[in-house]
Amino acid sequence: MSDIDKASPSVDSEPLASQGEESALINAKIQLENIQALEYLNQLTEENGMLSDSYRTF
């Protein structure tokens, strides 16, 4: 193995558990952002009187 190879480990050398944890955190953040976006859209729709009770999501 050359000195360059030793100095820059590949991504595959990272344990799978930490990659999985990072992926789970990214997914949770995306889900939170989606919920916040839906809540905001519901608020705007309610303020404009365009949302009937049968279509409420929250």
XYZ file of C-alpha atoms in Angstrom:
58
model
C 0.000 0.000 0.000
C 1.414 3.384 -0.946
C 1.660 6.364 1.416
C -1.171 8.082 -0.478
C -3.506 5.124 0.121
C -2.717 5.186 3.851
C -3.328 8.945 4.094
C -6.771 8.884 2.487
C -8.912 5.970 3.677
C -11.822 4.995 1.471
C -15.436 5.649 2.415
C -15.938 1.885 2.682
C -13.599 1.777 5.686
C -16.251 3.550 7.790
C -18.292 1.125 9.926
C -21.731 0.350 8.496
C -23.420 1.167 11.800
C -22.360 4.804 11.642
C -23.421 5.043 7.989
C -26.814 3.607 8.981
C -27.128 6.020 11.885
C -26.304 8.954 9.626
C -28.882 7.778 7.096
C -31.521 7.465 9.831
C -30.781 11.000 11.035
C -31.050 12.363 7.502
C -34.372 10.555 6.999
C -35.712 11.864 10.318
C -34.724 15.419 9.383
C -36.464 15.108 6.005
C -39.609 13.739 7.679
C -39.618 16.631 10.156
C -39.227 19.148 7.342
C -42.085 17.502 5.438
C -44.361 17.643 8.500
C -43.478 21.300 9.053
C -44.225 22.056 5.399
C -47.614 20.304 5.623
C -48.486 22.186 8.803
C -47.573 25.480 7.125
C -49.631 24.677 4.024
C -52.607 23.710 6.213
C -52.272 26.998 8.090
C -52.225 28.999 4.857
C -55.176 27.072 3.482
C -57.205 27.548 6.667
C -56.416 31.274 6.704
C -57.787 31.495 3.185
C -60.896 29.480 4.068
C -60.175 26.864 1.459
C -59.958 23.728 3.635
C -63.093 21.797 4.478
C -63.205 19.621 7.606
C -63.135 16.439 5.525
C -59.698 17.261 4.115
C -57.859 18.176 7.332
C -54.628 16.252 7.887
C -53.801 17.543 11.392
